[in-house]
mmCIF file of C-alpha atoms in Angstrom:
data_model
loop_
_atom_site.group_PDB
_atom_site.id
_atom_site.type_symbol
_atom_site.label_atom_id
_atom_site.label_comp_id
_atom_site.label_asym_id
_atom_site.label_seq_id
_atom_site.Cartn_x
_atom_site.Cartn_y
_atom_site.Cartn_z
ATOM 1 C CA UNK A 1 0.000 0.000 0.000
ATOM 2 C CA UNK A 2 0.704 3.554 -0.483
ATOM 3 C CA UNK A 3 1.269 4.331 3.248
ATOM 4 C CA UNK A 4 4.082 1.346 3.893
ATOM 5 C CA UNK A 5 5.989 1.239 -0.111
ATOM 6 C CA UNK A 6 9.425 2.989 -0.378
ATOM 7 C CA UNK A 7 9.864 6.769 -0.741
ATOM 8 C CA UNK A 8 12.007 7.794 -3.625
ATOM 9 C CA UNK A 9 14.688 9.621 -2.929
ATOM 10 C CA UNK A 10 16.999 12.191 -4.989
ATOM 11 C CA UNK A 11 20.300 13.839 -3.629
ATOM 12 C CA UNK A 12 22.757 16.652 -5.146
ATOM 13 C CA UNK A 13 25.865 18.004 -3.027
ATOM 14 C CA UNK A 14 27.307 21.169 -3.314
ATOM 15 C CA UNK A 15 29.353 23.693 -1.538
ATOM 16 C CA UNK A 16 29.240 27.186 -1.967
ATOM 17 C CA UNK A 17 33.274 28.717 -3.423
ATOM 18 C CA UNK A 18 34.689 30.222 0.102
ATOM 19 C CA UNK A 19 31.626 29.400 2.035
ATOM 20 C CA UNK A 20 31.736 26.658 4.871
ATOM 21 C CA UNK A 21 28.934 24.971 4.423
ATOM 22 C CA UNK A 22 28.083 21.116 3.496
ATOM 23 C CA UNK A 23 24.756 21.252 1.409
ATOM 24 C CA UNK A 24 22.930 18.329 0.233
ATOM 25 C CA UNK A 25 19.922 18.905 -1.723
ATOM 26 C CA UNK A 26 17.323 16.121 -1.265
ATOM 27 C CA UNK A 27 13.702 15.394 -3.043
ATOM 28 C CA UNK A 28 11.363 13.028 -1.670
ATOM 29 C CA UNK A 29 8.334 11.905 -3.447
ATOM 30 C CA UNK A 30 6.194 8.563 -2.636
ATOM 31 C CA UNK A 31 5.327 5.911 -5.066
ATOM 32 C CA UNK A 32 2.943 7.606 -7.351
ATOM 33 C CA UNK A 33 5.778 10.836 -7.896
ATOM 34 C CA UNK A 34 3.558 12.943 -4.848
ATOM 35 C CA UNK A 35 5.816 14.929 -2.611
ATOM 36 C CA UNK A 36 6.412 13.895 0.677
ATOM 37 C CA UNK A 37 6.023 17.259 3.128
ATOM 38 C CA UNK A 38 7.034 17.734 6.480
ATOM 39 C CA UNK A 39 9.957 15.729 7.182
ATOM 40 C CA UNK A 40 11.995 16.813 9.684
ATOM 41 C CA UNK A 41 15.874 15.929 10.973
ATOM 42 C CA UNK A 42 14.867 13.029 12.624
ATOM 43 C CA UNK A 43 13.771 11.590 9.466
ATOM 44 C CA UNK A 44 17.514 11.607 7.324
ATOM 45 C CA UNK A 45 20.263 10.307 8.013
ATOM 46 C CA UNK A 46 23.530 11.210 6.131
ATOM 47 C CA UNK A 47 26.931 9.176 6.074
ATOM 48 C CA UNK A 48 30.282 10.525 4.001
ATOM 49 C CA UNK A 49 31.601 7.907 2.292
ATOM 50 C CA UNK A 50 35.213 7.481 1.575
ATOM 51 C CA UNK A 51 38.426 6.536 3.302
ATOM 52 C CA UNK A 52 35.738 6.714 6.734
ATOM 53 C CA UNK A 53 32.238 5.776 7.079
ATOM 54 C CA UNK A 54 31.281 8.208 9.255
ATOM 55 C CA UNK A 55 27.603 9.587 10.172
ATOM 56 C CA UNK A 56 27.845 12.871 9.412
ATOM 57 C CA UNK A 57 26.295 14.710 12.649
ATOM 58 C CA UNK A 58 25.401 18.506 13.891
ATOM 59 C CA UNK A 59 23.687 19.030 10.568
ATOM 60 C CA UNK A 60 19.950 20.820 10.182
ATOM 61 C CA UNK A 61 17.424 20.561 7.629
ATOM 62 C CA UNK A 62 15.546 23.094 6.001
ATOM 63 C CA UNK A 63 12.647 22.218 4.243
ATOM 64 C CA UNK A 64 12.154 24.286 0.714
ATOM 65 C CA UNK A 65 8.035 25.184 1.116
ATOM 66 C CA UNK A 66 6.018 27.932 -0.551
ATOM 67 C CA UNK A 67 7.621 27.926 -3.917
ATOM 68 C CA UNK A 68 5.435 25.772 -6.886
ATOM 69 C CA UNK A 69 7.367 22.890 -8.428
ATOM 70 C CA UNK A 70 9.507 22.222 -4.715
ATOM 71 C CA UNK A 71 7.383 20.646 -3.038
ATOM 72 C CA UNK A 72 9.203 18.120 -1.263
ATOM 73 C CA UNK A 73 12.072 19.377 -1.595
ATOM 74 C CA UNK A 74 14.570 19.558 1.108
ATOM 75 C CA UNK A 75 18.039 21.397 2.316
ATOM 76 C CA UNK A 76 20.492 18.984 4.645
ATOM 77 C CA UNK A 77 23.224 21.833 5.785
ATOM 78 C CA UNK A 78 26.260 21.477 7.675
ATOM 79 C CA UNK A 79 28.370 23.900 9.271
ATOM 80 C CA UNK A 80 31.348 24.025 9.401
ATOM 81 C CA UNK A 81 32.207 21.554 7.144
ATOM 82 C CA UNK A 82 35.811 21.280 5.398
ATOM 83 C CA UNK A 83 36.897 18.757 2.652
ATOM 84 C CA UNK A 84 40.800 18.200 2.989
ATOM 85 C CA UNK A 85 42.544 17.349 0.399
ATOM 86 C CA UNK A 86 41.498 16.599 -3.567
ATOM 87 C CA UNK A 87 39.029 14.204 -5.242
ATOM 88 C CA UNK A 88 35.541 13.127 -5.132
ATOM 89 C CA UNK A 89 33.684 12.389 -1.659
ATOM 90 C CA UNK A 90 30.503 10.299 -2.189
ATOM 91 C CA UNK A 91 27.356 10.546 0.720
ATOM 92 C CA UNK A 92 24.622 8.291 1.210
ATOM 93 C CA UNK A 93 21.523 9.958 2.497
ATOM 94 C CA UNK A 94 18.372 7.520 3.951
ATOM 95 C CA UNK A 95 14.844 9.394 4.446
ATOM 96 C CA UNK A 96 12.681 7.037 6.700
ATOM 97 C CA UNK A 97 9.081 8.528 7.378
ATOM 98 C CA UNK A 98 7.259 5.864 9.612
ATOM 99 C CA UNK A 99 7.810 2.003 10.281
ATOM 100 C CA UNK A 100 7.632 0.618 6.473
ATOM 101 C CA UNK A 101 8.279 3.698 4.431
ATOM 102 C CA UNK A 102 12.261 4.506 3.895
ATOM 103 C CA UNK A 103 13.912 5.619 0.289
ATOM 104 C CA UNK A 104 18.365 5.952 0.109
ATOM 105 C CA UNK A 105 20.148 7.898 -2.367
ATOM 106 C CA UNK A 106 23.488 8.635 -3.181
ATOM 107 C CA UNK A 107 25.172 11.995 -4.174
ATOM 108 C CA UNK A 108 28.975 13.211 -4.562
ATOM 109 C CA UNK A 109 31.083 16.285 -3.374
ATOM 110 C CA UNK A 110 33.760 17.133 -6.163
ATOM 111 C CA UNK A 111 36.936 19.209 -4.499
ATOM 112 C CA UNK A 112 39.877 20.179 -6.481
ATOM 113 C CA UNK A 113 42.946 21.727 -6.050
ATOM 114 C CA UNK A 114 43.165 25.542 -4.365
ATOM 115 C CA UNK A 115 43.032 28.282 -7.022
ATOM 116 C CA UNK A 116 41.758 26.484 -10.137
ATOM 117 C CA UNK A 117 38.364 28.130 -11.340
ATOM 118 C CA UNK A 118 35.947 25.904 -13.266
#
């Protein structure tokens, strides 16, 4: 049924040039493609992926409401958060709403070296 089948999840990283912040974008919609509202922190989970498998704590979660077409729609933020070093980090976010209803996703932070503009 509806109520207990998987959410589907979507994820995009980013961070902001000179800004400290770890962002991961996330869009949650049930079965039928319907957004799923009011989620709050308790609801993710986020773990960076790499040479650790870490949870990533002391992160909040805004949710993106009152603009058409984002419903659902949803803001994981760190800060601080510093990548050191160079190369790709990968994250793993889980969205669980309820017993039975729970969607993963997957998303990447790209850093490269100081100074070089893309």
């Amino acid at each position: 049924t509806l109520a207990s089948g998987p959410l589907r999840v979507a994820a995009q990283g980013a961070t902001l040039k000179d800004d400290e912040r770890l962002i991961i974008v996330v869009h949650v919609t049930d079965q039928e493609g319907a957004p799923v509202t009011g989620l709050k922190k308790a609801n993710f989970k986020l773990w960076q992926m790499g040479h650790f498998f870490s949870e990533v704590g002391g992160f909040f979660v805004v949710e993106v409401d009152g603009i058409a077409g984002l419903e659902g729609v949803y803001q994981l933020v760190r800060k601080p958060w510093s990548l050191v070093g160079n190369g790709t980090i990968p994250f793993f976010v889980r969205v669980q709403k309820g017993v039975a209803r729970s969607g993963t996703a997957m998303t990447s932070i790209v850093k490269v070296r100081e100074g070089l503009d893309l």
